[in-house]
GROMACS .gro file of C-alpha atoms in nm:
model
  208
    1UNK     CA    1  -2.698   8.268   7.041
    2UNK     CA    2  -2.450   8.366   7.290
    3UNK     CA    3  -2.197   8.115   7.181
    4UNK     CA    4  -2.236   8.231   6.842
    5UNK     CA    5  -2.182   8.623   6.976
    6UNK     CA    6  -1.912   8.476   7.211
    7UNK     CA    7  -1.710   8.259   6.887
    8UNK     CA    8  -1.783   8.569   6.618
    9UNK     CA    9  -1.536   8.778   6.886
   10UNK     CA   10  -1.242   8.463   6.926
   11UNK     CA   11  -1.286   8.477   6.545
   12UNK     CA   12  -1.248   8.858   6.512
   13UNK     CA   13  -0.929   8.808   6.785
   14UNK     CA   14  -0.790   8.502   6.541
   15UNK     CA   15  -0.826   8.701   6.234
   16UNK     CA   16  -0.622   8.986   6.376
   17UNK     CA   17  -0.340   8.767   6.525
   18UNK     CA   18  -0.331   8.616   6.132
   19UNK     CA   19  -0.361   8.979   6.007
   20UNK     CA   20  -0.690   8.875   5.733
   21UNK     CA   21  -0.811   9.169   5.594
   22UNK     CA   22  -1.150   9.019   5.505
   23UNK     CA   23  -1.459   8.972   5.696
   24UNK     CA   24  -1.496   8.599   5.474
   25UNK     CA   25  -1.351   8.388   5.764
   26UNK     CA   26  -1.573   8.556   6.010
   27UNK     CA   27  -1.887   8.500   5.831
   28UNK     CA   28  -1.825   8.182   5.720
   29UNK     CA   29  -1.754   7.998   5.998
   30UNK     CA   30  -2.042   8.170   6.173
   31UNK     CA   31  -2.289   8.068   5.953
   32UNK     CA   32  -2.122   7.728   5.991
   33UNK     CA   33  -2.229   7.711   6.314
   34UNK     CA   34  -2.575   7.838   6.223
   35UNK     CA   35  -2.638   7.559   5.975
   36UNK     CA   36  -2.499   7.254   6.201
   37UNK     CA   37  -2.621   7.314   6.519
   38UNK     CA   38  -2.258   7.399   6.650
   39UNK     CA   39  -2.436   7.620   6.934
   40UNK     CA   40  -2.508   7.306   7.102
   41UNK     CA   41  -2.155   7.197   7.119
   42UNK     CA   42  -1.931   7.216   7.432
   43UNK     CA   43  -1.645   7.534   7.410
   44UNK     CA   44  -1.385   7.283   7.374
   45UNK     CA   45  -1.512   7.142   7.090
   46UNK     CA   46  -1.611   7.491   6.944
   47UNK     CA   47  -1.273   7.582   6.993
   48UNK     CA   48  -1.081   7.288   6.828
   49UNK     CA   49  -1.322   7.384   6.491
   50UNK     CA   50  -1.249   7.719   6.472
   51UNK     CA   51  -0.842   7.599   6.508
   52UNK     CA   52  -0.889   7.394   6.269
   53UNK     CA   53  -1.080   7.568   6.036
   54UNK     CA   54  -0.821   7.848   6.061
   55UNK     CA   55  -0.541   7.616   6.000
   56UNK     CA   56  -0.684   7.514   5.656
   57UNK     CA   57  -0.840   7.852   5.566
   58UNK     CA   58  -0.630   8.127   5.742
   59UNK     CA   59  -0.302   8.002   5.695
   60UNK     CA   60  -0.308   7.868   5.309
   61UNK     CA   61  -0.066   7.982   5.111
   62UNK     CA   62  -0.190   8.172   4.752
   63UNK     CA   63   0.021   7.995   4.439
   64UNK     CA   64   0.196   8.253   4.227
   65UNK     CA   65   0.104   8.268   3.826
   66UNK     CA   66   0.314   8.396   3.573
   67UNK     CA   67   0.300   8.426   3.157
   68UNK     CA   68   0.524   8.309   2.926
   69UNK     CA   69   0.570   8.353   2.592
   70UNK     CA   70   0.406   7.939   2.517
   71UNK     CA   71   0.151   8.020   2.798
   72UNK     CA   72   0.007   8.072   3.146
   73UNK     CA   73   0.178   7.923   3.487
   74UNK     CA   74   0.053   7.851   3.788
   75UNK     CA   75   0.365   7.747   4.040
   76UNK     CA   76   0.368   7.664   4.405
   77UNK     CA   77   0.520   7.827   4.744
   78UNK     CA   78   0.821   7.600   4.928
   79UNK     CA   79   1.036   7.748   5.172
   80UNK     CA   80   0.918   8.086   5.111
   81UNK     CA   81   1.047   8.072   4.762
   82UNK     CA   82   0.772   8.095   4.449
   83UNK     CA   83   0.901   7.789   4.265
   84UNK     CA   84   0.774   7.730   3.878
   85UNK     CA   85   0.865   7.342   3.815
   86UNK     CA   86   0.896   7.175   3.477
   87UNK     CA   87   0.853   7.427   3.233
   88UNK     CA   88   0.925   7.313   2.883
   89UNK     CA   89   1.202   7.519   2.749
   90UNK     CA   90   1.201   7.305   2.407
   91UNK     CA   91   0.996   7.029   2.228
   92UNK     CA   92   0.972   6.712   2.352
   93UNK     CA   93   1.347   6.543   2.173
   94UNK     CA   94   1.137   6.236   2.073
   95UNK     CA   95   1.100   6.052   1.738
   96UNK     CA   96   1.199   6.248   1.452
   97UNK     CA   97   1.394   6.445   1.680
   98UNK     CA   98   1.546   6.261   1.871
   99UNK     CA   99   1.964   6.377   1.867
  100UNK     CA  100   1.838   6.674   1.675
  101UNK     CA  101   1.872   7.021   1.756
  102UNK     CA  102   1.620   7.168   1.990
  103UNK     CA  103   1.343   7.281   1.850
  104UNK     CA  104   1.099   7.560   1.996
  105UNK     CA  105   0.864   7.465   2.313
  106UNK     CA  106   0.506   7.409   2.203
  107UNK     CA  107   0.228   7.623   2.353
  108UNK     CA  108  -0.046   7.527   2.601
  109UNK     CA  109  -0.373   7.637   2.617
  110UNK     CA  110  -0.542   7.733   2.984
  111UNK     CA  111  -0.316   7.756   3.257
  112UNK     CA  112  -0.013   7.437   3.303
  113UNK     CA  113   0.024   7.310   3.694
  114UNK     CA  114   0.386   7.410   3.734
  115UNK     CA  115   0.405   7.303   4.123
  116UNK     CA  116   0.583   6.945   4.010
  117UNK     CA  117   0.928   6.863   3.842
  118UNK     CA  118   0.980   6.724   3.488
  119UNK     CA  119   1.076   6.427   3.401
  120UNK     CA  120   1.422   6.328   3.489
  121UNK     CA  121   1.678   6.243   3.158
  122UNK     CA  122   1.681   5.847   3.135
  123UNK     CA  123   2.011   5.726   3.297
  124UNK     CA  124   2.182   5.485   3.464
  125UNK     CA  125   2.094   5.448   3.885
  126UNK     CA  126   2.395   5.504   4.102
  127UNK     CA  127   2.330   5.480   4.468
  128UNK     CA  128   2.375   5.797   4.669
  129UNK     CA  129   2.371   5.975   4.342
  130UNK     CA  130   2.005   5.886   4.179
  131UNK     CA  131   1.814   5.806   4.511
  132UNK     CA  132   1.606   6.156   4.472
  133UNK     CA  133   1.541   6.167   4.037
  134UNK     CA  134   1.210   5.961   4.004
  135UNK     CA  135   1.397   5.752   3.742
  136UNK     CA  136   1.384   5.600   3.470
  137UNK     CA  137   1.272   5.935   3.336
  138UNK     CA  138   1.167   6.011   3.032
  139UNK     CA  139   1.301   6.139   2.684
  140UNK     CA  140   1.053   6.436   2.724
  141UNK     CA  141   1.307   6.612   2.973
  142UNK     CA  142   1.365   6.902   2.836
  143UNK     CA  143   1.202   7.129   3.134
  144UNK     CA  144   1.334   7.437   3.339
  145UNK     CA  145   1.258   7.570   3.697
  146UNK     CA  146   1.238   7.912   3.836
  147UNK     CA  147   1.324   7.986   4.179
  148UNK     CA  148   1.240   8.370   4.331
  149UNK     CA  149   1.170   8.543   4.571
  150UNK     CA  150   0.791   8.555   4.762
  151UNK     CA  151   0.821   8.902   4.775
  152UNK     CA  152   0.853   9.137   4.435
  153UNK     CA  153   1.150   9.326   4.367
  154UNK     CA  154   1.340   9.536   4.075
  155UNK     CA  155   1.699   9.449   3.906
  156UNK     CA  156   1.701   9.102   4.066
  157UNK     CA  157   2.010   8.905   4.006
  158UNK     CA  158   1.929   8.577   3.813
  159UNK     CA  159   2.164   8.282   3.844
  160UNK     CA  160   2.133   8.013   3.568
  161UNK     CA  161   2.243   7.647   3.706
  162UNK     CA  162   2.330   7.390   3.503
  163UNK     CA  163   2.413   7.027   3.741
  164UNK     CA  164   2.690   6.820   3.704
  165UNK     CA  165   2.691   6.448   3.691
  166UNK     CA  166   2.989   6.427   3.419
  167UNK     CA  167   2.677   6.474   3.143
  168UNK     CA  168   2.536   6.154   3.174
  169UNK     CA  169   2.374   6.109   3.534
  170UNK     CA  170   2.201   6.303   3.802
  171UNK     CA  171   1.930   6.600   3.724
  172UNK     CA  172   1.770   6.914   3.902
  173UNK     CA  173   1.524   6.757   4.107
  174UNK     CA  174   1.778   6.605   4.398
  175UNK     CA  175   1.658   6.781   4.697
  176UNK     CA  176   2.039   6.862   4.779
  177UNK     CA  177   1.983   7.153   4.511
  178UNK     CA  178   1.738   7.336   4.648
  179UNK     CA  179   1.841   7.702   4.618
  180UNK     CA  180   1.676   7.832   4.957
  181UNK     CA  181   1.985   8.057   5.112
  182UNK     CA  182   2.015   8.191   4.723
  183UNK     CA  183   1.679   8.329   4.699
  184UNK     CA  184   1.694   8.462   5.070
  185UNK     CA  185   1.969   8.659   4.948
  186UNK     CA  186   1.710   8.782   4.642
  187UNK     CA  187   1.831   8.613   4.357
  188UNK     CA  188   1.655   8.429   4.139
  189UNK     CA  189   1.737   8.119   4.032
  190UNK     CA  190   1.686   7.886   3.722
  191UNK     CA  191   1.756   7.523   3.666
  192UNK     CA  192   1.766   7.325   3.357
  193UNK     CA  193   1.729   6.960   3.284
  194UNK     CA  194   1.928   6.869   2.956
  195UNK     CA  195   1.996   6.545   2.776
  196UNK     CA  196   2.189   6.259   2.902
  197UNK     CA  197   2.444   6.041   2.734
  198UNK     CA  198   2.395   5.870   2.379
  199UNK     CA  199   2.073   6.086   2.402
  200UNK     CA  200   2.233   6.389   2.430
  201UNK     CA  201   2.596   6.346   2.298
  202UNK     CA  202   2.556   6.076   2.039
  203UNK     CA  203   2.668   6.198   1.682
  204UNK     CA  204   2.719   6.017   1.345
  205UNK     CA  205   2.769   6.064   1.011
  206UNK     CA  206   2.446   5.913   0.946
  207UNK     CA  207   2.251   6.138   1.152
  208UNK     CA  208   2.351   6.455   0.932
   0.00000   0.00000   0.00000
């Protein structure tokens, strides 16, 4: 028992140095120990568990939520930004409307996994240019991010970004447009995939 007295109070020291306001970790681990035998381990070894169970427990990061008017978010944490990937902004431009106006996003039920980018607008691959857009993409690219800040605040600026590529190549999911010194600098950020080309800028008579 008095390596489980001796690793409660390097747990109590640990939880202070990661600044958890819960008891959880503490009593967890310890009855951990209780259950496996861990008492008959060596320090070392005690010590390497508790590191490593406060590496996956202590340290992990809580994803942000947020509501929309088609539906419930739940986003992901990346340089200290809250990032919400992919969000549909429109109906998927497919069959019947296909070079058609966009029409208005469909709702979701339960909460939509926005930690992961949309689909890319199908396009032509140009080295140095495409490397980063998970191509071919799809059709169904009519998705937004939202970049902000981890920590709340009121009047934010918001910055709407719209990427080049001459409107027929590239997309918002290159790494090169990350927006990290923007959002340290608390604004917020939004970036929209559009359509591409004859997909998006095709028009004839016969369309009408």
């Amino acid at each position: 028992m008095a390596l489980v007295g001796w690793t409660h109070a390097l747990l109590m020291m640990l939880q202070w140095l990661v600044g958890r306001k819960s008891n959880n970790l503490i009593l967890k681990f310890t009855e951990y120990m209780m259950i496996f035998g861990l008492r008959k381990l060596r320090t070392k070894k005690v010590i390497a568990l508790i590191l490593s169970y406060i590496a996956i427990n202590a340290f992990a990061v809580e994803r942000p939520t947020a509501k929309v008017d088609t539906g419930s978010l739940q986003g992901t944490v990346e340089y200290n930004m809250n990032v919400f990937k992919g969000i549909p902004y429109a109906a998927p431009p497919v069959g019947n409307l296909r070079w058609r106006p966009p029409q208005q996003a469909l709702p979701w039920s339960g909460v939509r996994d926005a930690s992961k980018f949309g689909e890319s607008c199908p396009q032509q691959f140009i080295k140095n240019i495409s490397t980063g857009l998970g191509l071919p993409g799809s059709e169904d690219c009519l998705k937004l991010n939202v970049y902000a800040p981890t920590k709340p605040g009121k009047n934010l600026p918001v910055m709407v970004w719209i990427h080049g590529g001459g409107l027929v190549v590239d997309g918002t999911r290159d790494p090169q447009f990350t927006p990290i010194n923007l959002i340290k600098n608390g604004v917020i950020v939004v970036t929209v995939e559009y359509r591409l080309g004859s997909l998006g800028f095709f028009a004839t008579k016969e369309l009408k």
